[in-house]
CSV table of C-alpha atoms in Angstrom, one decimal:
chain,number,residue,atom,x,y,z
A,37,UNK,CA,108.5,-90.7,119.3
A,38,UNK,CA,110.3,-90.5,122.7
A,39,UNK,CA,112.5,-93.5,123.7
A,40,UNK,CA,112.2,-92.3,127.6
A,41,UNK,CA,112.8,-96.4,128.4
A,42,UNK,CA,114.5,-97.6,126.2
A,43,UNK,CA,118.3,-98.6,126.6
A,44,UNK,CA,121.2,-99.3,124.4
A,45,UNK,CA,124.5,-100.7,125.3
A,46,UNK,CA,127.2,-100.7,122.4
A,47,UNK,CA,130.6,-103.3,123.5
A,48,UNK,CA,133.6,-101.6,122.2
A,49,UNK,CA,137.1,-103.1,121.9
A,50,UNK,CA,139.0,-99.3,121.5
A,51,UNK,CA,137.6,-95.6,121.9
A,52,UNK,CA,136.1,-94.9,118.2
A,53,UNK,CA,134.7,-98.6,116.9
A,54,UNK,CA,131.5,-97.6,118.6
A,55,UNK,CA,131.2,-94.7,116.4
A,56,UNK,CA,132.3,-96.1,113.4
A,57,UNK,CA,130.7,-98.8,113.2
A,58,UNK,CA,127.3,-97.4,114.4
A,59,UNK,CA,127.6,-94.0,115.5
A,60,UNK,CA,124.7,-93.0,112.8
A,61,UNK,CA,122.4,-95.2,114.5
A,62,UNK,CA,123.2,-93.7,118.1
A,63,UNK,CA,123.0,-90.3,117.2
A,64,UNK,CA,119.5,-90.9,115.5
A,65,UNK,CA,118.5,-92.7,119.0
A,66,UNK,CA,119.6,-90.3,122.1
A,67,UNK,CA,117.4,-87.7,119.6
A,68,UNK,CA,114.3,-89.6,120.2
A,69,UNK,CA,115.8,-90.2,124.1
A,70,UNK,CA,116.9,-93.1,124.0
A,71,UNK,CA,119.6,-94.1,126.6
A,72,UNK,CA,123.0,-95.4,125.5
A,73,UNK,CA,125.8,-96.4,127.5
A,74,UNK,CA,129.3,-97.6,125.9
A,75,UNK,CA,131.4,-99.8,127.7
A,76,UNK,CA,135.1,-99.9,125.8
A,77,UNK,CA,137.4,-102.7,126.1
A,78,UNK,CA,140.7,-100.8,127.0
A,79,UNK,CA,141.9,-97.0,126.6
A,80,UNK,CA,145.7,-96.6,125.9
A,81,UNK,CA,148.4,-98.3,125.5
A,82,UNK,CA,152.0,-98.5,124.5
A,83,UNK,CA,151.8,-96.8,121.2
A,84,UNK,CA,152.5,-93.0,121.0
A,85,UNK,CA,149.0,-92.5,119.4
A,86,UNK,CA,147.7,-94.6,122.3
A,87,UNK,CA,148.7,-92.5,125.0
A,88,UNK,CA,146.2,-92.8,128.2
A,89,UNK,CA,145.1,-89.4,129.0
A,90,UNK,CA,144.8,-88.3,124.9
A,91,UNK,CA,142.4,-90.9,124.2
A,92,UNK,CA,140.8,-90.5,127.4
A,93,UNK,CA,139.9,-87.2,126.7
A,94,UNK,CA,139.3,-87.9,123.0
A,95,UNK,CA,136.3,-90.3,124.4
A,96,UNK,CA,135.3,-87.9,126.8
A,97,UNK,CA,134.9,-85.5,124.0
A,98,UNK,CA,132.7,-88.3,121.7
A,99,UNK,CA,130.1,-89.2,124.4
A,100,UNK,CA,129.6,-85.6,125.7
A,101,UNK,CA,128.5,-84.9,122.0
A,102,UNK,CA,126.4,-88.3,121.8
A,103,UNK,CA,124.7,-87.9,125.6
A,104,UNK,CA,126.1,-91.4,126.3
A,105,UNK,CA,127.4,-92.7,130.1
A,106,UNK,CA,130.6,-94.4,129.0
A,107,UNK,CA,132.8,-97.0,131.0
A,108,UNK,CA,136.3,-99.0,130.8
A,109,UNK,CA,137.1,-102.1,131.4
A,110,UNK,CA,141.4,-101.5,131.2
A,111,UNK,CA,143.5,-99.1,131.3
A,112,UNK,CA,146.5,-99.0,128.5
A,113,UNK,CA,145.8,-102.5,127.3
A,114,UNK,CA,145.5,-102.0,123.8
A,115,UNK,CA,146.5,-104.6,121.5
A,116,UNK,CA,146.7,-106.9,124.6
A,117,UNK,CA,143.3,-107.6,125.3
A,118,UNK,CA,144.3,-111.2,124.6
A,119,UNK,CA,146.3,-111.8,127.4
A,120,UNK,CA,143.6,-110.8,129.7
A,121,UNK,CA,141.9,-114.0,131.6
A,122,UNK,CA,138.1,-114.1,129.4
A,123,UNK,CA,136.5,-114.3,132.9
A,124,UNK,CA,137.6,-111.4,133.9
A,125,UNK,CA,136.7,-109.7,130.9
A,126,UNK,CA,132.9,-111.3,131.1
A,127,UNK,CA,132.5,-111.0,134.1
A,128,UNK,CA,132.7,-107.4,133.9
A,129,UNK,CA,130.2,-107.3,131.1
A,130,UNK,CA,128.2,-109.4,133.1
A,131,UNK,CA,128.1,-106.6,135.8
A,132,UNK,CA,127.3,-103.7,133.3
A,133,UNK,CA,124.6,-105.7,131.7
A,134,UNK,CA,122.7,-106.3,135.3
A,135,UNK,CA,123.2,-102.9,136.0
A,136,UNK,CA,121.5,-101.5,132.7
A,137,UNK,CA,119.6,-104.6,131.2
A,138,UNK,CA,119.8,-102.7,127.9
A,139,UNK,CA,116.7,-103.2,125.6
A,140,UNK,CA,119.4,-103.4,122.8
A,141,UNK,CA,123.2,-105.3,122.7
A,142,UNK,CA,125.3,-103.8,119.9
A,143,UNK,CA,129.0,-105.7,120.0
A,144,UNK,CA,131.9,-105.8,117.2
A,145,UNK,CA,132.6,-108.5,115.0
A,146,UNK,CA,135.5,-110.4,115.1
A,147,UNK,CA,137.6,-109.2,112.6
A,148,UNK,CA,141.2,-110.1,112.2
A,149,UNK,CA,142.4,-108.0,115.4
A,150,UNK,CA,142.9,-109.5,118.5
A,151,UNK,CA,141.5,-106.9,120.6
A,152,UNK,CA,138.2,-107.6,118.6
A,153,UNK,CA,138.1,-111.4,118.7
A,154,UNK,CA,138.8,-111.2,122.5
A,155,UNK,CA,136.2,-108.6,123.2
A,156,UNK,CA,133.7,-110.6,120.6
A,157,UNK,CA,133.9,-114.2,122.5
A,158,UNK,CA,133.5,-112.1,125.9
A,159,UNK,CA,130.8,-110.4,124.6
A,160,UNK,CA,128.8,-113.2,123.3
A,161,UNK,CA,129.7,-115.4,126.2
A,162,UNK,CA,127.9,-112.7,128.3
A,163,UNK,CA,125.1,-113.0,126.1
A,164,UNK,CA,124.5,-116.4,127.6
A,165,UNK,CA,120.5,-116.5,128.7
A,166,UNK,CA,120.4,-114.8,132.3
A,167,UNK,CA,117.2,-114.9,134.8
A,168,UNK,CA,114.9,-112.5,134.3
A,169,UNK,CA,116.3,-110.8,131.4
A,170,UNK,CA,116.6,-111.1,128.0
A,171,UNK,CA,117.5,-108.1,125.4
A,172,UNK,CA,115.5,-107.3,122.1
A,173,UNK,CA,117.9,-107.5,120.1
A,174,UNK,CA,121.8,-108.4,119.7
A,175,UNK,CA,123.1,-107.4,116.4
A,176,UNK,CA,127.2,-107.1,116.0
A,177,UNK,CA,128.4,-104.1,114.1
A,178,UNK,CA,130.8,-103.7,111.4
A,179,UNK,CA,134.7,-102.5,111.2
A,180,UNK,CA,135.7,-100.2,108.6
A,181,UNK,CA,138.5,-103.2,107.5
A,182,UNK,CA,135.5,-105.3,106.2
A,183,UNK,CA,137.3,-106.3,103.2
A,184,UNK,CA,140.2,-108.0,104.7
A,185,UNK,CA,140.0,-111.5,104.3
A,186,UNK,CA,136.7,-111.3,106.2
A,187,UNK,CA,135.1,-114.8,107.1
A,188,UNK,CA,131.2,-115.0,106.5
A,189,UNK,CA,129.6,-113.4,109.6
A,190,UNK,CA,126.4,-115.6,110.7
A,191,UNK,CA,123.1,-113.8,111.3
A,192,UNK,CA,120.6,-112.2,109.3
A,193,UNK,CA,121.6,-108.5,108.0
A,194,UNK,CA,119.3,-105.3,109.2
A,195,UNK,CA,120.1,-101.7,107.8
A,196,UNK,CA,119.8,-98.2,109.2
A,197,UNK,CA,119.5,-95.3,106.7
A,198,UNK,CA,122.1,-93.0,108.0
A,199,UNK,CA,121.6,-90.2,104.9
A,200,UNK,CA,120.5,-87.6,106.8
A,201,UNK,CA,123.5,-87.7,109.6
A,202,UNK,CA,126.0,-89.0,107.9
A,203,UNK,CA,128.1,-85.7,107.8
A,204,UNK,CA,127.7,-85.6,111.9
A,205,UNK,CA,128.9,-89.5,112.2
A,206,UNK,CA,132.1,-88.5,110.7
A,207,UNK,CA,132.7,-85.5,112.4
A,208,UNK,CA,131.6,-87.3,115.6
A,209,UNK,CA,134.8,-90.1,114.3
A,210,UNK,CA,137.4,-86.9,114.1
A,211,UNK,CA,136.7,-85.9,118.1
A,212,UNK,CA,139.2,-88.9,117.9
A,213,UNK,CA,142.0,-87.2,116.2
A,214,UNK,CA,145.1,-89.6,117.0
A,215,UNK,CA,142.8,-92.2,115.0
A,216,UNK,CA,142.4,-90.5,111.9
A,217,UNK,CA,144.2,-91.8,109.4
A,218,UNK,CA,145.5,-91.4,105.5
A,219,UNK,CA,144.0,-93.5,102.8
A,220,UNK,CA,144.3,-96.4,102.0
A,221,UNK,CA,143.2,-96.7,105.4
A,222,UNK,CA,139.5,-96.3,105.9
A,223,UNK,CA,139.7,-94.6,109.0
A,224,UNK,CA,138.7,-91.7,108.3
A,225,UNK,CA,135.9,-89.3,105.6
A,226,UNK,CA,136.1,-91.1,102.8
A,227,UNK,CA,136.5,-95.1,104.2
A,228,UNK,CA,133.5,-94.1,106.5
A,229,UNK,CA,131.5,-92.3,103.6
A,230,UNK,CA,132.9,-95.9,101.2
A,231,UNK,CA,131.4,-98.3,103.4
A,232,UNK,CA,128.4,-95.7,104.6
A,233,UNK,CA,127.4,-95.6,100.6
A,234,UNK,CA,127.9,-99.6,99.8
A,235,UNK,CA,125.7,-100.6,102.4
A,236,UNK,CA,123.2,-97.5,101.7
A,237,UNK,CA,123.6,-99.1,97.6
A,238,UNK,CA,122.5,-102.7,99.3
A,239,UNK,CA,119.4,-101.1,100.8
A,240,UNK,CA,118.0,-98.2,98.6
A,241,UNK,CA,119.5,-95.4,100.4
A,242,UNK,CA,122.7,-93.4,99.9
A,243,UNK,CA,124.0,-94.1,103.3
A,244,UNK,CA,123.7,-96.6,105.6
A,245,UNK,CA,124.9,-99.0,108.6
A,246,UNK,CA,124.8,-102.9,108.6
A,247,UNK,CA,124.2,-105.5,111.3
A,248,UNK,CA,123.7,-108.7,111.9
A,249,UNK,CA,121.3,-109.9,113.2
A,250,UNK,CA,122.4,-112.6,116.5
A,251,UNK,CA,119.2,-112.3,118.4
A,252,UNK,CA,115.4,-110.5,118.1
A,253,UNK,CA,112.4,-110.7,120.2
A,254,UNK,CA,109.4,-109.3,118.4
């Protein structure tokens, strides 16, 4: 089945959620030609494995491979998303959302960073019903660091059997090499390939993504 008009728009707080937390999903999608532009809160920033141009290329590298248009919002602002004014943050959404009027919202959830709360209440603030529009679907997508002290996440949960691309999500996640990192953090084959098989367990496949579920027009 050809996608030719439909439109997905994944909100990002750093260069690699996107793909970890549904880069299974996208690659299935652009194969069917679907359209899917990333928008990503902030590249760089102050940390040596933050370096501008590294990461910049690293997320060049990503959506070349996925056939995605990709956009930033701010320039070596990681870890200070915060301290950015939440209009100007929506407001920017706002634009990219007019521009595209995507068929299909993914955004993070909140977690416990403070990139990812600030890009989460921007997000869903620019979810706010506009005129004329309204997406199919707004589902938030999961963080590898699900286990930490989580709070319950509202919304119904829908799964995407990722079995058969699995191997390409990951190697999709090493493009962004400075990210990689040594057990026990998840970030990297086995963490993805962990959370991949728990969720695949909860649906009756091997792997799989979650979301939940914040909006659906049938």
């Amino acid at each position: 089945m050809i996608n030719q008009q439909k439109t997905i728009m994944v909100i990002a707080p750093h260069a690699d959620d996107e793909v970890l937390g549904c880069g299974g999903y996208l690659l299935h999608q652009v194969k069917t030609g679907a359209r899917v532009v990333i928008v990503l809160g902030t590249i760089g920033g102050t940390n040596e494995k933050q370096n501008f141009e590294m990461r910049h290329t690293e997320a060049k590298q990503v959506n070349e491979r996925l056939g995605a248009e990709w956009f930033f919002l701010f320039k070596d602002m990681d870890a200070m998303l915060d301290t950015v004014p939440s209009l100007e943050i929506t407001a920017k959404l706002d634009n990219y959302i007019e521009q595209y009027r995507p068929d299909e919202i993914f955004i993070n959830y909140r977690s416990r960073h403070q990139d990812h709360i600030k890009m989460y209440d921007c997000a869903m603030a620019a979810m706010r019903l506009k005129e004329g529009y309204m997406p199919k679907l707004i589902a938030l997508y999961e963080y590898p660091f699900v286990s930490d002290g989580l709070d319950i996440v509202r919304g119904g949960k829908i799964y995407h059997d990722i079995s058969d691309n699995i191997d390409e999500k990951v190697a999709l996640f090493n493009l962004y090499a400075s990210q990689v990192k040594a057990a026990p953090s998840p970030l990297n084959e086995d963490g993805i390939k962990s959370l991949a098989s728990i969720r695949g367990l909860e649906c009756g496949m091997k792997y799989a993504e979650m979301f939940y579920v914040q909006k659906m027009l049938l």
